[in-house]
Amino acid sequence: MKNLLVFGMLTSAFILSKAQNTYYPQAFFDKKLAQNMIGFGNSTIEGVASTKQKNNWGIKPLLGEKHYAPKGTVVMLFPVTPYFEEFYKMRKKYENKKTTVYMSDEAFKYRIEALTDDHGRFKFEKLKPGNYYLETIVNFTATASYQQQTGQSDAYNAYGGYLYSTPIYQTFFYNYSSANRESKFVEIKQDGELKEINL
């Protein structure tokens, strides 16, 4: 029984070591400041949300095809508070396939959301001057390819003797669902300003 208990504890420890690591900012979240920063003003941020398919090295090609955010995609706007700045620095530093950085539930509430239209356009109105962070997840259909041998070409000498064979490959294309996070910091310097951006 004791051996079984030890085995269970070791198994649990191994599973936990493989699990996702989660971090939260330790800075104080000032909800009054956040609430004030997203209070009513006369400025507007409008733009278009799009993304590009990453290549095999995880880079979005400069001249790659644009995929516009589907209708109804949520674009979030956060006030750039000291708490948010720490969150963003931590995410840039630590986030990877095994580590995720989250805001607290309370901090996450202080945001504004907009929905994209048929062409990926969105708009935030009645904003105050200040610094904002916009983020969305753009879902799209990506294209990939693979090669498969479909035959071979045989070479013979002048007397009809076999020399060698060269495989013949054909490229096949297929589609799959993918998603990219797109984000941008935007500063409104004066009340009544209109900012046009590409997200």
GROMACS .gro file of N, CA, C and O in nm, residues 73-79 84 91 103 108 110-115 122 124 132-137 181-184 199:
model
  120
   73THR      N    1  -1.549   3.917  -3.481
   73THR     CA    2  -1.427   3.895  -3.402
   73THR      C    3  -1.417   4.004  -3.295
   73THR      O    4  -1.438   4.122  -3.322
   74VAL      N    5  -1.385   3.963  -3.173
   74VAL     CA    6  -1.376   4.058  -3.061
   74VAL      C    7  -1.239   4.125  -3.059
   74VAL      O    8  -1.135   4.059  -3.062
   75VAL      N    9  -1.240   4.258  -3.056
   75VAL     CA   10  -1.118   4.337  -3.037
   75VAL      C   11  -1.128   4.401  -2.898
   75VAL      O   12  -1.229   4.465  -2.867
   76MET      N   13  -1.026   4.381  -2.815
   76MET     CA   14  -1.028   4.433  -2.678
   76MET      C   15  -0.936   4.554  -2.665
   76MET      O   16  -0.828   4.557  -2.725
   77LEU      N   17  -0.978   4.650  -2.586
   77LEU     CA   18  -0.900   4.770  -2.558
   77LEU      C   19  -0.879   4.779  -2.407
   77LEU      O   20  -0.975   4.774  -2.330
   78PHE      N   21  -0.753   4.791  -2.365
   78PHE     CA   22  -0.718   4.803  -2.224
   78PHE      C   23  -0.648   4.935  -2.198
   78PHE      O   24  -0.564   4.979  -2.279
   79PRO      N   25  -0.675   5.000  -2.084
   79PRO     CA   26  -0.595   5.117  -2.047
   79PRO      C   27  -0.456   5.071  -2.003
   79PRO      O   28  -0.444   4.969  -1.933
   84PHE      N   29  -0.091   4.695  -1.601
   84PHE     CA   30  -0.089   4.638  -1.735
   84PHE      C   31   0.054   4.635  -1.790
   84PHE      O   32   0.093   4.540  -1.858
   91ARG      N   33   0.462   3.893  -1.997
   91ARG     CA   34   0.420   3.809  -2.109
   91ARG      C   35   0.528   3.803  -2.215
   91ARG      O   36   0.555   3.697  -2.272
  103MET      N   37  -0.377   3.831  -1.661
  103MET     CA   38  -0.416   3.939  -1.573
  103MET      C   39  -0.509   3.883  -1.466
  103MET      O   40  -0.570   3.778  -1.487
  108PHE      N   41  -0.891   4.235  -1.568
  108PHE     CA   42  -0.944   4.200  -1.699
  108PHE      C   43  -1.081   4.263  -1.724
  108PHE      O   44  -1.120   4.284  -1.838
  110TYR      N   45  -1.167   4.564  -1.665
  110TYR     CA   46  -1.157   4.704  -1.707
  110TYR      C   47  -1.104   4.712  -1.849
  110TYR      O   48  -0.986   4.740  -1.874
  111ARG      N   49  -1.193   4.683  -1.941
  111ARG     CA   50  -1.160   4.683  -2.084
  111ARG      C   51  -1.283   4.726  -2.161
  111ARG      O   52  -1.395   4.725  -2.107
  112ILE      N   53  -1.264   4.760  -2.287
  112ILE     CA   54  -1.376   4.790  -2.377
  112ILE      C   55  -1.364   4.694  -2.495
  112ILE      O   56  -1.252   4.664  -2.540
  113GLU      N   57  -1.477   4.644  -2.545
  113GLU     CA   58  -1.475   4.551  -2.657
  113GLU      C   59  -1.549   4.609  -2.778
  113GLU      O   60  -1.646   4.683  -2.763
  114ALA      N   61  -1.499   4.575  -2.895
  114ALA     CA   62  -1.565   4.610  -3.021
  114ALA      C   63  -1.566   4.485  -3.110
  114ALA      O   64  -1.481   4.397  -3.094
  115LEU      N   65  -1.662   4.478  -3.200
  115LEU     CA   66  -1.673   4.364  -3.292
  115LEU      C   67  -1.638   4.409  -3.433
  115LEU      O   68  -1.673   4.520  -3.475
  122PHE      N   69  -1.321   4.777  -3.721
  122PHE     CA   70  -1.373   4.795  -3.586
  122PHE      C   71  -1.360   4.942  -3.547
  122PHE      O   72  -1.288   5.019  -3.611
  124PHE      N   73  -1.364   5.212  -3.178
  124PHE     CA   74  -1.383   5.248  -3.037
  124PHE      C   75  -1.409   5.398  -3.031
  124PHE      O   76  -1.326   5.477  -3.076
  132TYR      N   77  -0.343   5.329  -2.477
  132TYR     CA   78  -0.428   5.211  -2.482
  132TYR      C   79  -0.354   5.096  -2.550
  132TYR      O   80  -0.264   5.118  -2.631
  133TYR      N   81  -0.399   4.975  -2.516
  133TYR     CA   82  -0.347   4.854  -2.579
  133TYR      C   83  -0.464   4.780  -2.641
  133TYR      O   84  -0.564   4.753  -2.573
  134LEU      N   85  -0.453   4.749  -2.770
  134LEU     CA   86  -0.558   4.677  -2.842
  134LEU      C   87  -0.509   4.537  -2.877
  134LEU      O   88  -0.393   4.520  -2.919
  135GLU      N   89  -0.598   4.440  -2.863
  135GLU     CA   90  -0.560   4.301  -2.893
  135GLU      C   91  -0.679   4.223  -2.945
  135GLU      O   92  -0.793   4.244  -2.904
  136THR      N   93  -0.650   4.133  -3.038
  136THR     CA   94  -0.752   4.043  -3.089
  136THR      C   95  -0.688   3.912  -3.132
  136THR      O   96  -0.566   3.905  -3.152
  137ILE      N   97  -0.769   3.810  -3.146
  137ILE     CA   98  -0.725   3.681  -3.202
  137ILE      C   99  -0.795   3.665  -3.337
  137ILE      O  100  -0.918   3.663  -3.343
  181ARG      N  101  -0.249   3.597  -3.266
  181ARG     CA  102  -0.276   3.713  -3.182
  181ARG      C  103  -0.218   3.837  -3.249
  181ARG      O  104  -0.103   3.837  -3.290
  182GLU      N  105  -0.299   3.942  -3.263
  182GLU     CA  106  -0.253   4.068  -3.318
  182GLU      C  107  -0.278   4.178  -3.214
  182GLU      O  108  -0.383   4.179  -3.148
  183SER      N  109  -0.182   4.269  -3.199
  183SER     CA  110  -0.195   4.370  -3.094
  183SER      C  111  -0.120   4.497  -3.132
  183SER      O  112  -0.035   4.497  -3.221
  184LYS      N  113  -0.154   4.605  -3.061
  184LYS     CA  114  -0.088   4.734  -3.088
  184LYS      C  115  -0.114   4.830  -2.971
  184LYS      O  116  -0.222   4.832  -2.914
  199LEU      N  117  -0.443   4.669  -3.725
  199LEU     CA  118  -0.411   4.582  -3.613
  199LEU      C  119  -0.358   4.449  -3.664
  199LEU      O  120  -0.420   4.388  -3.750
   0.00000   0.00000   0.00000
